[in-house]
Amino acid sequence: MQVHVVKSKIHRVKVTGADLNYIGSITIDEDLMEAANIIEGEKVQIVNNNNGERLETYVIPGTRNSGEITLNGAAARKVAKGDILILIAYAIMDFEEAKSFKPSLVFPDEETNLLT
């Protein structure tokens, strides 16, 4: 049996931008991506703590050490600058492997989105 488990989580980051006219995706500071073990193009779930919205999109890297968290395309309508998000990536793995798997959890500074 295989199960879906949390692989990566960036907990409580602040939206720095929303670009409705972009093709789509979420732009994430590359430092945060690396710390959370998230790669370019990976699907992530976005949970908006301010309004309860949940959506999925794919990741594109943002400028390193910028704190950028920008929702692009239609997803831009689901957030406002300053909203607090939780970003989650999942993996599918064997049930036994999942029992001992440890996800990459990142808790950046809530004001700057930077790693402390």
PDB file of C-alpha atoms in Angstrom:
ATOM      1  CA  MET A   1       0.000   0.000   0.000  1.00  0.00           C
ATOM      2  CA  GLN A   2       1.109   3.547  -0.705  1.00  0.00           C
ATOM      3  CA  VAL A   3       0.074   6.659   1.216  1.00  0.00           C
ATOM      4  CA  HIS A   4       0.299  10.421   0.759  1.00  0.00           C
ATOM      5  CA  VAL A   5       2.392  12.087   3.471  1.00  0.00           C
ATOM      6  CA  VAL A   6       3.653  15.595   4.152  1.00  0.00           C
ATOM      7  CA  LYS A   7       7.080  15.884   2.505  1.00  0.00           C
ATOM      8  CA  SER A   8       7.719  19.600   2.998  1.00  0.00           C
ATOM      9  CA  LYS A   9       6.106  22.496   4.801  1.00  0.00           C
ATOM     10  CA  ILE A  10       6.848  26.213   4.914  1.00  0.00           C
ATOM     11  CA  HIS A  11       4.869  27.404   7.922  1.00  0.00           C
ATOM     12  CA  ARG A  12       3.405  30.908   8.190  1.00  0.00           C
ATOM     13  CA  VAL A  13       4.878  33.030   5.428  1.00  0.00           C
ATOM     14  CA  LYS A  14       3.505  36.415   4.454  1.00  0.00           C
ATOM     15  CA  VAL A  15       2.259  37.107   0.915  1.00  0.00           C
ATOM     16  CA  THR A  16       4.506  39.742  -0.651  1.00  0.00           C
ATOM     17  CA  GLY A  17       2.691  40.000  -3.980  1.00  0.00           C
ATOM     18  CA  ALA A  18      -0.187  38.873  -6.185  1.00  0.00           C
ATOM     19  CA  ASP A  19       0.187  39.065  -9.971  1.00  0.00           C
ATOM     20  CA  LEU A  20      -3.096  38.287 -11.711  1.00  0.00           C
ATOM     21  CA  ASN A  21      -1.625  38.738 -15.203  1.00  0.00           C
ATOM     22  CA  TYR A  22       1.096  36.107 -14.792  1.00  0.00           C
ATOM     23  CA  ILE A  23       0.571  32.678 -16.375  1.00  0.00           C
ATOM     24  CA  GLY A  24       0.215  30.888 -13.033  1.00  0.00           C
ATOM     25  CA  SER A  25       2.025  29.386 -10.043  1.00  0.00           C
ATOM     26  CA  ILE A  26       3.552  30.597  -6.792  1.00  0.00           C
ATOM     27  CA  THR A  27       6.947  32.293  -6.659  1.00  0.00           C
ATOM     28  CA  ILE A  28       8.911  31.306  -3.554  1.00  0.00           C
ATOM     29  CA  ASP A  29      12.280  32.640  -2.358  1.00  0.00           C
ATOM     30  CA  GLU A  30      14.823  30.032  -3.474  1.00  0.00           C
ATOM     31  CA  ASP A  31      16.337  29.861   0.037  1.00  0.00           C
ATOM     32  CA  LEU A  32      12.949  28.782   1.414  1.00  0.00           C
ATOM     33  CA  MET A  33      12.540  26.235  -1.384  1.00  0.00           C
ATOM     34  CA  GLU A  34      15.903  24.653  -0.608  1.00  0.00           C
ATOM     35  CA  ALA A  35      15.317  24.617   3.144  1.00  0.00           C
ATOM     36  CA  ALA A  36      11.965  22.882   2.637  1.00  0.00           C
ATOM     37  CA  ASN A  37      13.284  20.472  -0.024  1.00  0.00           C
ATOM     38  CA  ILE A  38      10.861  21.811  -2.646  1.00  0.00           C
ATOM     39  CA  ILE A  39      11.900  21.880  -6.304  1.00  0.00           C
ATOM     40  CA  GLU A  40      10.931  24.036  -9.258  1.00  0.00           C
ATOM     41  CA  GLY A  41       7.689  22.826 -10.805  1.00  0.00           C
ATOM     42  CA  GLU A  42       6.630  20.831  -7.753  1.00  0.00           C
ATOM     43  CA  LYS A  43       2.941  20.875  -6.846  1.00  0.00           C
ATOM     44  CA  VAL A  44       2.149  22.558  -3.531  1.00  0.00           C
ATOM     45  CA  GLN A  45      -0.970  23.092  -1.514  1.00  0.00           C
ATOM     46  CA  ILE A  46      -1.491  26.644  -0.300  1.00  0.00           C
ATOM     47  CA  VAL A  47      -3.505  27.246   2.859  1.00  0.00           C
ATOM     48  CA  ASN A  48      -4.482  30.868   3.535  1.00  0.00           C
ATOM     49  CA  ASN A  49      -4.823  31.450   7.283  1.00  0.00           C
ATOM     50  CA  ASN A  50      -6.573  34.789   6.721  1.00  0.00           C
ATOM     51  CA  ASN A  51      -9.528  33.647   4.622  1.00  0.00           C
ATOM     52  CA  GLY A  52      -9.506  29.821   4.752  1.00  0.00           C
ATOM     53  CA  GLU A  53      -8.816  29.392   1.020  1.00  0.00           C
ATOM     54  CA  ARG A  54      -6.975  26.242  -0.079  1.00  0.00           C
ATOM     55  CA  LEU A  55      -5.579  25.751  -3.543  1.00  0.00           C
ATOM     56  CA  GLU A  56      -2.905  23.876  -5.437  1.00  0.00           C
ATOM     57  CA  THR A  57      -0.385  25.181  -7.934  1.00  0.00           C
ATOM     58  CA  TYR A  58       3.243  24.665  -8.920  1.00  0.00           C
ATOM     59  CA  VAL A  59       6.384  26.395  -7.666  1.00  0.00           C
ATOM     60  CA  ILE A  60       8.759  28.721  -9.488  1.00  0.00           C
ATOM     61  CA  PRO A  61      11.905  29.994  -7.761  1.00  0.00           C
ATOM     62  CA  GLY A  62      12.093  33.586  -6.611  1.00  0.00           C
ATOM     63  CA  THR A  63      15.119  35.699  -5.881  1.00  0.00           C
ATOM     64  CA  ARG A  64      17.290  34.124  -3.210  1.00  0.00           C
ATOM     65  CA  ASN A  65      17.127  35.750   0.255  1.00  0.00           C
ATOM     66  CA  SER A  66      14.311  38.081  -0.850  1.00  0.00           C
ATOM     67  CA  GLY A  67      11.481  36.623   1.232  1.00  0.00           C
ATOM     68  CA  GLU A  68       9.316  36.642  -1.888  1.00  0.00           C
ATOM     69  CA  ILE A  69       5.985  34.819  -1.758  1.00  0.00           C
ATOM     70  CA  THR A  70       3.955  35.847  -4.814  1.00  0.00           C
ATOM     71  CA  LEU A  71       0.766  34.197  -6.029  1.00  0.00           C
ATOM     72  CA  ASN A  72       0.458  34.352  -9.793  1.00  0.00           C
ATOM     73  CA  GLY A  73      -2.423  34.005 -12.241  1.00  0.00           C
ATOM     74  CA  ALA A  74      -5.875  33.030 -10.980  1.00  0.00           C
ATOM     75  CA  ALA A  75      -4.434  32.159  -7.537  1.00  0.00           C
ATOM     76  CA  ALA A  76      -3.757  35.874  -7.053  1.00  0.00           C
ATOM     77  CA  ARG A  77      -7.503  36.304  -6.475  1.00  0.00           C
ATOM     78  CA  LYS A  78      -7.317  33.975  -3.453  1.00  0.00           C
ATOM     79  CA  VAL A  79      -4.872  36.115  -1.437  1.00  0.00           C
ATOM     80  CA  ALA A  80      -4.114  39.658  -0.411  1.00  0.00           C
ATOM     81  CA  LYS A  81      -0.678  41.104   0.201  1.00  0.00           C
ATOM     82  CA  GLY A  82       0.120  40.481   3.867  1.00  0.00           C
ATOM     83  CA  ASP A  83      -1.963  37.302   4.191  1.00  0.00           C
ATOM     84  CA  ILE A  84      -0.314  34.469   6.135  1.00  0.00           C
ATOM     85  CA  LEU A  85       0.080  31.164   4.276  1.00  0.00           C
ATOM     86  CA  ILE A  86       1.152  27.624   4.966  1.00  0.00           C
ATOM     87  CA  LEU A  87       2.744  25.890   1.955  1.00  0.00           C
ATOM     88  CA  ILE A  88       2.672  22.081   1.888  1.00  0.00           C
ATOM     89  CA  ALA A  89       4.137  19.528  -0.526  1.00  0.00           C
ATOM     90  CA  TYR A  90       3.223  15.855  -0.308  1.00  0.00           C
ATOM     91  CA  ALA A  91       4.920  12.632  -1.369  1.00  0.00           C
ATOM     92  CA  ILE A  92       3.556   9.206  -2.186  1.00  0.00           C
ATOM     93  CA  MET A  93       5.483   6.417  -0.533  1.00  0.00           C
ATOM     94  CA  ASP A  94       5.265   2.901   0.705  1.00  0.00           C
ATOM     95  CA  PHE A  95       3.344   2.563   3.968  1.00  0.00           C
ATOM     96  CA  GLU A  96       6.321   1.146   5.869  1.00  0.00           C
ATOM     97  CA  GLU A  97       8.684   3.837   4.550  1.00  0.00           C
ATOM     98  CA  ALA A  98       6.161   6.520   5.538  1.00  0.00           C
ATOM     99  CA  LYS A  99       6.218   5.368   9.168  1.00  0.00           C
ATOM    100  CA  SER A 100       9.807   6.528   9.613  1.00  0.00           C
ATOM    101  CA  PHE A 101       9.897   9.390   7.080  1.00  0.00           C
ATOM    102  CA  LYS A 102      10.659  12.848   8.498  1.00  0.00           C
ATOM    103  CA  PRO A 103       9.394  15.838   6.505  1.00  0.00           C
ATOM    104  CA  SER A 104      11.330  19.068   5.944  1.00  0.00           C
ATOM    105  CA  LEU A 105       9.599  21.692   8.090  1.00  0.00           C
ATOM    106  CA  VAL A 106      10.600  25.350   7.752  1.00  0.00           C
ATOM    107  CA  PHE A 107       9.556  28.143  10.127  1.00  0.00           C
ATOM    108  CA  PRO A 108      10.762  31.440   8.612  1.00  0.00           C
ATOM    109  CA  ASP A 109      10.589  34.826  10.307  1.00  0.00           C
ATOM    110  CA  GLU A 110       6.928  35.866  10.027  1.00  0.00           C
ATOM    111  CA  GLU A 111       7.709  39.494   9.272  1.00  0.00           C
ATOM    112  CA  THR A 112      10.392  39.037   6.610  1.00  0.00           C
ATOM    113  CA  ASN A 113       9.858  35.447   5.396  1.00  0.00           C
ATOM    114  CA  LEU A 114      13.619  34.975   5.790  1.00  0.00           C
ATOM    115  CA  LEU A 115      15.340  32.054   7.465  1.00  0.00           C
ATOM    116  CA  THR A 116      16.675  32.963  10.887  1.00  0.00           C
TER     117      THR A 116
END
